[in-house]
Amino acid sequence: MRFTSERRLDGGVLEREFTLGEIPGILWTPASAPAPLILLSPPPLGLRKTYPRLVARARHSAADGFATATIELPGSGDRPRWPAAEHALADLRRAMEAGEPVNDEIIDALILPLVDKAVPEWQAALDALLSLPDIGGPVGYSGGVISIGTRLAVVEPRISAAVLFAGSFVPRAVFEEARQVTIPLHVLLQWDDEGNDRQAALDLFDAFGSKEKTLHANMGGHTGVPQFAGDAAGQFFARHLK
């Protein structure tokens, strides 16, 4: 991990951009370090486009005493283009614009290779982050593509709790992985999310094997998550990471 810039935000939060090989990322740490860590997974839109949303969540977490870190997903932002992923996304858009059902073949081609690439990268980032003196653990995971969070919850024992956003397509294979998840979960669902299969989201929640799991559903579209839902997610992490 190589830090490339740093600056102080309001409230004493230290923001540092870094690279991990070819992967760009950002780390935010509160003034009260060492601090537990939340992996802040972005949507596949690029860190530059989603920075305002990410830094707002990082500030909120810092106020609660947590460090947060994010990394660019494969094929997103300034990372090299990924032709196979672009082709799968084009197939998805064509089906949706034509009013056709999004079949399993399209979902698998779009999501499963992304999960296979992103999860080891998150694990490598976690290795590097936990070696820093201002990161004290334990670790939580928040947001992003729900299939990535599901896989990480299964294979990464250092993650103690997760907040997942049910706002993306889910391959059938991920439902089987969900049955192996045992950590506490807080799942956010926007009831009127125009791009999300609500029933699939409910079925995935039902499949999770965790003894402690909460579904927090709110009316509204994909980007309409209310502030109080974010506050509840913060309280969830406070219970499980402190």
mmCIF file of C-alpha atoms in Angstrom:
data_model
loop_
_atom_site.group_PDB
_atom_site.id
_atom_site.type_symbol
_atom_site.label_atom_id
_atom_site.label_comp_id
_atom_site.label_asym_id
_atom_site.label_seq_id
_atom_site.Cartn_x
_atom_site.Cartn_y
_atom_site.Cartn_z
ATOM 1 C CA MET A 1 0.000 0.000 0.000
ATOM 2 C CA ARG A 2 1.363 3.401 -1.014
ATOM 3 C CA PHE A 3 -0.242 6.637 0.173
ATOM 4 C CA THR A 4 -0.399 9.274 -2.565
ATOM 5 C CA SER A 5 -2.092 12.219 -0.814
ATOM 6 C CA GLU A 6 -3.556 13.297 2.488
ATOM 7 C CA ARG A 7 -5.679 16.108 3.873
ATOM 8 C CA ARG A 8 -7.612 16.969 7.025
ATOM 9 C CA LEU A 9 -11.377 17.233 6.831
ATOM 10 C CA ASP A 10 -13.666 18.908 9.345
ATOM 11 C CA GLY A 11 -13.722 17.213 12.720
ATOM 12 C CA GLY A 12 -10.117 16.099 12.492
ATOM 13 C CA VAL A 13 -10.826 13.277 10.007
ATOM 14 C CA LEU A 14 -7.688 12.345 8.056
ATOM 15 C CA GLU A 15 -8.360 11.439 4.413
ATOM 16 C CA ARG A 16 -5.583 9.591 2.590
ATOM 17 C CA GLU A 17 -5.670 8.335 -0.978
ATOM 18 C CA PHE A 18 -3.624 5.226 -1.674
ATOM 19 C CA THR A 19 -2.816 2.642 -4.297
ATOM 20 C CA LEU A 20 -2.569 -1.086 -3.746
ATOM 21 C CA GLY A 21 -0.818 -2.302 -6.874
ATOM 22 C CA GLU A 22 -3.075 -0.946 -9.642
ATOM 23 C CA ILE A 23 -6.036 -0.489 -7.286
ATOM 24 C CA PRO A 24 -6.844 3.048 -6.060
ATOM 25 C CA GLY A 25 -8.484 3.565 -2.703
ATOM 26 C CA ILE A 26 -9.213 6.041 0.075
ATOM 27 C CA LEU A 27 -8.787 5.688 3.830
ATOM 28 C CA TRP A 28 -10.510 7.932 6.371
ATOM 29 C CA THR A 29 -9.435 7.802 10.008
ATOM 30 C CA PRO A 30 -10.925 9.669 12.975
ATOM 31 C CA ALA A 31 -8.884 11.764 15.381
ATOM 32 C CA SER A 32 -9.318 9.035 18.007
ATOM 33 C CA ALA A 33 -7.067 6.343 16.565
ATOM 34 C CA PRO A 34 -6.522 3.407 16.601
ATOM 35 C CA ALA A 35 -10.075 2.723 15.515
ATOM 36 C CA PRO A 36 -12.210 -0.207 14.359
ATOM 37 C CA LEU A 37 -12.440 -0.438 10.573
ATOM 38 C CA ILE A 38 -15.428 -0.444 8.216
ATOM 39 C CA LEU A 39 -14.816 -1.539 4.616
ATOM 40 C CA LEU A 40 -16.913 0.911 2.610
ATOM 41 C CA SER A 41 -17.706 -0.852 -0.655
ATOM 42 C CA PRO A 42 -18.674 1.484 -3.522
ATOM 43 C CA PRO A 43 -21.206 0.891 -6.300
ATOM 44 C CA PRO A 44 -19.630 0.054 -9.694
ATOM 45 C CA LEU A 45 -19.731 3.672 -10.852
ATOM 46 C CA GLY A 46 -16.197 4.789 -9.957
ATOM 47 C CA LEU A 47 -14.829 6.446 -6.825
ATOM 48 C CA ARG A 48 -14.773 9.896 -8.422
ATOM 49 C CA LYS A 49 -18.487 9.811 -9.269
ATOM 50 C CA THR A 50 -19.525 8.426 -5.906
ATOM 51 C CA TYR A 51 -17.031 10.378 -3.751
ATOM 52 C CA PRO A 52 -19.634 12.786 -2.245
ATOM 53 C CA ARG A 53 -21.719 9.843 -1.060
ATOM 54 C CA LEU A 54 -18.688 7.926 0.215
ATOM 55 C CA VAL A 55 -17.113 10.819 2.107
ATOM 56 C CA ALA A 56 -20.463 11.619 3.738
ATOM 57 C CA ARG A 57 -20.664 8.049 5.024
ATOM 58 C CA ALA A 58 -17.009 8.196 6.102
ATOM 59 C CA ARG A 59 -17.590 11.405 8.092
ATOM 60 C CA HIS A 60 -20.613 9.860 9.763
ATOM 61 C CA SER A 61 -18.612 6.767 10.681
ATOM 62 C CA ALA A 62 -15.679 8.854 11.956
ATOM 63 C CA ALA A 63 -18.051 10.717 14.272
ATOM 64 C CA ASP A 64 -18.962 7.298 15.701
ATOM 65 C CA GLY A 65 -15.274 6.452 16.165
ATOM 66 C CA PHE A 66 -14.715 4.243 13.099
ATOM 67 C CA ALA A 67 -12.099 4.318 10.364
ATOM 68 C CA THR A 68 -13.408 3.592 6.865
ATOM 69 C CA ALA A 69 -11.708 2.526 3.660
ATOM 70 C CA THR A 70 -12.840 2.036 0.082
ATOM 71 C CA ILE A 71 -11.229 0.638 -3.073
ATOM 72 C CA GLU A 72 -12.114 0.946 -6.741
ATOM 73 C CA LEU A 73 -13.953 -2.065 -8.128
ATOM 74 C CA PRO A 74 -12.503 -3.965 -11.120
ATOM 75 C CA GLY A 75 -13.326 -2.240 -14.408
ATOM 76 C CA SER A 76 -14.583 0.923 -12.676
ATOM 77 C CA GLY A 77 -13.301 4.484 -12.490
ATOM 78 C CA ASP A 78 -9.683 4.881 -13.567
ATOM 79 C CA ARG A 79 -8.956 1.145 -13.607
ATOM 80 C CA PRO A 80 -8.373 -0.662 -16.925
ATOM 81 C CA ARG A 81 -11.454 -1.380 -18.997
ATOM 82 C CA TRP A 82 -12.983 -4.838 -18.621
ATOM 83 C CA PRO A 83 -14.558 -5.746 -21.992
ATOM 84 C CA ALA A 84 -16.411 -8.840 -20.732
ATOM 85 C CA ALA A 85 -18.079 -6.818 -17.979
ATOM 86 C CA GLU A 86 -18.984 -4.049 -20.426
ATOM 87 C CA HIS A 87 -20.565 -6.613 -22.757
ATOM 88 C CA ALA A 88 -22.587 -8.118 -19.900
ATOM 89 C CA LEU A 89 -23.758 -4.657 -18.831
ATOM 90 C CA ALA A 90 -24.811 -3.875 -22.407
ATOM 91 C CA ASP A 91 -26.842 -7.104 -22.513
ATOM 92 C CA LEU A 92 -28.529 -6.116 -19.253
ATOM 93 C CA ARG A 93 -29.421 -2.666 -20.535
ATOM 94 C CA ARG A 94 -30.816 -4.055 -23.793
ATOM 95 C CA ALA A 95 -33.059 -6.483 -21.923
ATOM 96 C CA MET A 96 -34.338 -3.814 -19.543
ATOM 97 C CA GLU A 97 -34.950 -1.242 -22.302
ATOM 98 C CA ALA A 98 -36.864 -3.846 -24.307
ATOM 99 C CA GLY A 99 -38.968 -4.749 -21.295
ATOM 100 C CA GLU A 100 -37.663 -8.305 -21.370
ATOM 101 C CA PRO A 101 -36.942 -10.381 -18.255
ATOM 102 C CA VAL A 102 -33.341 -10.311 -17.062
ATOM 103 C CA ASN A 103 -32.431 -13.987 -17.217
ATOM 104 C CA ASP A 104 -29.954 -15.947 -15.109
ATOM 105 C CA GLU A 105 -27.369 -16.019 -17.903
ATOM 106 C CA ILE A 106 -27.182 -12.204 -18.010
ATOM 107 C CA ILE A 107 -27.060 -11.897 -14.205
ATOM 108 C CA ASP A 108 -24.349 -14.557 -13.862
ATOM 109 C CA ALA A 109 -22.190 -12.964 -16.588
ATOM 110 C CA LEU A 110 -22.490 -9.539 -14.981
ATOM 111 C CA ILE A 111 -22.083 -10.383 -11.280
ATOM 112 C CA LEU A 112 -20.121 -13.602 -10.745
ATOM 113 C CA PRO A 113 -16.854 -12.520 -12.479
ATOM 114 C CA LEU A 114 -17.012 -9.229 -10.546
ATOM 115 C CA VAL A 115 -17.344 -11.125 -7.255
ATOM 116 C CA ASP A 116 -14.490 -13.466 -8.190
ATOM 117 C CA LYS A 117 -12.179 -10.505 -8.896
ATOM 118 C CA ALA A 118 -13.289 -8.065 -6.190
ATOM 119 C CA VAL A 119 -13.290 -10.345 -3.139
ATOM 120 C CA PRO A 120 -9.548 -11.248 -3.250
ATOM 121 C CA GLU A 121 -8.779 -7.550 -3.789
ATOM 122 C CA TRP A 122 -10.752 -6.630 -0.691
ATOM 123 C CA GLN A 123 -8.872 -9.287 1.258
ATOM 124 C CA ALA A 124 -5.527 -7.897 0.065
ATOM 125 C CA ALA A 125 -6.643 -4.396 1.043
ATOM 126 C CA LEU A 126 -7.663 -5.687 4.459
ATOM 127 C CA ASP A 127 -4.218 -7.242 4.936
ATOM 128 C CA ALA A 128 -2.599 -3.876 4.251
ATOM 129 C CA LEU A 129 -5.061 -1.795 6.266
ATOM 130 C CA LEU A 130 -4.816 -3.932 9.398
ATOM 131 C CA SER A 131 -1.048 -3.475 9.397
ATOM 132 C CA LEU A 132 -1.426 0.289 9.922
ATOM 133 C CA PRO A 133 -0.977 1.678 13.441
ATOM 134 C CA ASP A 134 -4.187 3.738 13.339
ATOM 135 C CA ILE A 135 -6.391 0.727 12.542
ATOM 136 C CA GLY A 136 -7.266 -1.362 15.560
ATOM 137 C CA GLY A 137 -10.012 -3.727 14.412
ATOM 138 C CA PRO A 138 -12.505 -5.383 14.565
ATOM 139 C CA VAL A 139 -13.782 -5.065 10.992
ATOM 140 C CA GLY A 140 -17.191 -4.462 9.416
ATOM 141 C CA TYR A 141 -18.328 -4.335 5.795
ATOM 142 C CA SER A 142 -20.827 -1.849 4.425
ATOM 143 C CA GLY A 143 -22.717 -1.308 1.172
ATOM 144 C CA GLY A 144 -21.712 -2.086 -2.368
ATOM 145 C CA VAL A 145 -22.809 -4.977 -4.569
ATOM 146 C CA ILE A 146 -24.640 -7.365 -2.221
ATOM 147 C CA SER A 147 -23.120 -10.455 -3.862
ATOM 148 C CA ILE A 148 -19.612 -9.189 -3.028
ATOM 149 C CA GLY A 149 -20.626 -8.619 0.583
ATOM 150 C CA THR A 150 -22.175 -12.078 0.763
ATOM 151 C CA ARG A 151 -19.033 -13.802 -0.536
ATOM 152 C CA LEU A 152 -16.800 -11.795 1.813
ATOM 153 C CA ALA A 153 -19.001 -12.672 4.780
ATOM 154 C CA VAL A 154 -18.460 -16.353 3.953
ATOM 155 C CA VAL A 155 -14.716 -16.426 3.189
ATOM 156 C CA GLU A 156 -13.259 -13.633 5.344
ATOM 157 C CA PRO A 157 -13.226 -14.481 9.073
ATOM 158 C CA ARG A 158 -11.879 -11.044 10.025
ATOM 159 C CA ILE A 159 -15.217 -9.413 9.142
ATOM 160 C CA SER A 160 -17.418 -9.430 12.243
ATOM 161 C CA ALA A 161 -20.616 -7.768 10.965
ATOM 162 C CA ALA A 162 -22.011 -6.378 7.707
ATOM 163 C CA VAL A 163 -24.483 -3.805 6.440
ATOM 164 C CA LEU A 164 -25.684 -4.897 2.989
ATOM 165 C CA PHE A 165 -27.688 -2.890 0.440
ATOM 166 C CA ALA A 166 -30.206 -5.008 -1.471
ATOM 167 C CA GLY A 167 -29.940 -2.970 -4.637
ATOM 168 C CA SER A 168 -28.361 -5.220 -7.269
ATOM 169 C CA PHE A 169 -29.069 -8.408 -9.199
ATOM 170 C CA VAL A 170 -28.213 -11.655 -7.405
ATOM 171 C CA PRO A 171 -27.055 -14.848 -9.157
ATOM 172 C CA ARG A 172 -28.637 -18.109 -8.009
ATOM 173 C CA ALA A 173 -25.239 -19.373 -6.824
ATOM 174 C CA VAL A 174 -25.070 -16.508 -4.315
ATOM 175 C CA PHE A 175 -28.270 -17.748 -2.644
ATOM 176 C CA GLU A 176 -26.393 -20.945 -1.773
ATOM 177 C CA GLU A 177 -23.459 -18.942 -0.420
ATOM 178 C CA ALA A 178 -25.881 -16.864 1.672
ATOM 179 C CA ARG A 179 -26.856 -19.978 3.628
ATOM 180 C CA GLN A 180 -23.241 -20.151 4.876
ATOM 181 C CA VAL A 181 -23.240 -16.591 6.257
ATOM 182 C CA THR A 182 -23.253 -16.556 10.068
ATOM 183 C CA ILE A 183 -22.157 -13.030 11.057
ATOM 184 C CA PRO A 184 -24.722 -10.401 12.192
ATOM 185 C CA LEU A 185 -26.359 -8.625 9.228
ATOM 186 C CA HIS A 186 -28.258 -5.375 8.738
ATOM 187 C CA VAL A 187 -29.844 -5.335 5.276
ATOM 188 C CA LEU A 188 -31.207 -2.162 3.666
ATOM 189 C CA LEU A 189 -33.954 -2.446 1.039
ATOM 190 C CA GLN A 190 -35.589 0.348 -0.943
ATOM 191 C CA TRP A 191 -39.107 -0.957 -1.562
ATOM 192 C CA ASP A 192 -39.628 0.896 -4.855
ATOM 193 C CA ASP A 193 -36.132 0.379 -6.299
ATOM 194 C CA GLU A 194 -36.810 0.474 -10.030
ATOM 195 C CA GLY A 195 -33.763 -1.623 -10.944
ATOM 196 C CA ASN A 196 -34.065 -4.257 -8.238
ATOM 197 C CA ASP A 197 -36.084 -7.458 -8.021
ATOM 198 C CA ARG A 198 -37.787 -6.965 -4.666
ATOM 199 C CA GLN A 199 -38.778 -10.609 -4.301
ATOM 200 C CA ALA A 200 -35.228 -11.751 -5.018
ATOM 201 C CA ALA A 201 -33.995 -9.376 -2.298
ATOM 202 C CA LEU A 202 -36.509 -10.810 0.174
ATOM 203 C CA ASP A 203 -35.574 -14.372 -0.803
ATOM 204 C CA LEU A 204 -31.875 -13.592 -0.304
ATOM 205 C CA PHE A 205 -32.555 -12.164 3.149
ATOM 206 C CA ASP A 206 -34.467 -15.318 4.005
ATOM 207 C CA ALA A 207 -31.535 -17.445 2.764
ATOM 208 C CA PHE A 208 -28.905 -15.811 4.988
ATOM 209 C CA GLY A 209 -27.866 -18.258 7.706
ATOM 210 C CA SER A 210 -27.150 -15.600 10.338
ATOM 211 C CA LYS A 211 -28.952 -15.962 13.659
ATOM 212 C CA GLU A 212 -28.984 -12.176 13.955
ATOM 213 C CA LYS A 213 -30.228 -10.465 10.799
ATOM 214 C CA THR A 214 -32.395 -7.371 10.372
ATOM 215 C CA LEU A 215 -34.202 -6.186 7.239
ATOM 216 C CA HIS A 216 -34.668 -2.399 7.179
ATOM 217 C CA ALA A 217 -37.082 -1.635 4.308
ATOM 218 C CA ASN A 218 -38.130 1.891 3.328
ATOM 219 C CA MET A 219 -40.365 3.317 0.649
ATOM 220 C CA GLY A 220 -38.589 5.031 -2.244
ATOM 221 C CA GLY A 221 -36.243 4.436 -5.155
ATOM 222 C CA HIS A 222 -32.658 3.262 -5.403
ATOM 223 C CA THR A 223 -30.989 6.463 -4.174
ATOM 224 C CA GLY A 224 -33.675 7.438 -1.662
ATOM 225 C CA VAL A 225 -32.282 5.766 1.452
ATOM 226 C CA PRO A 226 -33.413 8.012 4.346
ATOM 227 C CA GLN A 227 -30.922 9.452 6.801
ATOM 228 C CA PHE A 228 -32.435 7.561 9.730
ATOM 229 C CA ALA A 229 -31.712 4.285 7.942
ATOM 230 C CA GLY A 230 -28.038 5.277 7.865
ATOM 231 C CA ASP A 231 -28.228 6.142 11.550
ATOM 232 C CA ALA A 232 -29.631 2.672 12.300
ATOM 233 C CA ALA A 233 -26.759 1.099 10.358
ATOM 234 C CA GLY A 234 -24.309 3.133 12.460
ATOM 235 C CA GLN A 235 -25.962 1.877 15.642
ATOM 236 C CA PHE A 236 -25.661 -1.675 14.323
ATOM 237 C CA PHE A 237 -21.899 -1.273 13.879
ATOM 238 C CA ALA A 238 -21.586 0.352 17.302
ATOM 239 C CA ARG A 239 -23.150 -2.762 18.861
ATOM 240 C CA HIS A 240 -20.928 -5.232 17.038
ATOM 241 C CA LEU A 241 -17.573 -3.506 16.500
ATOM 242 C CA LYS A 242 -17.055 -1.782 19.857
#
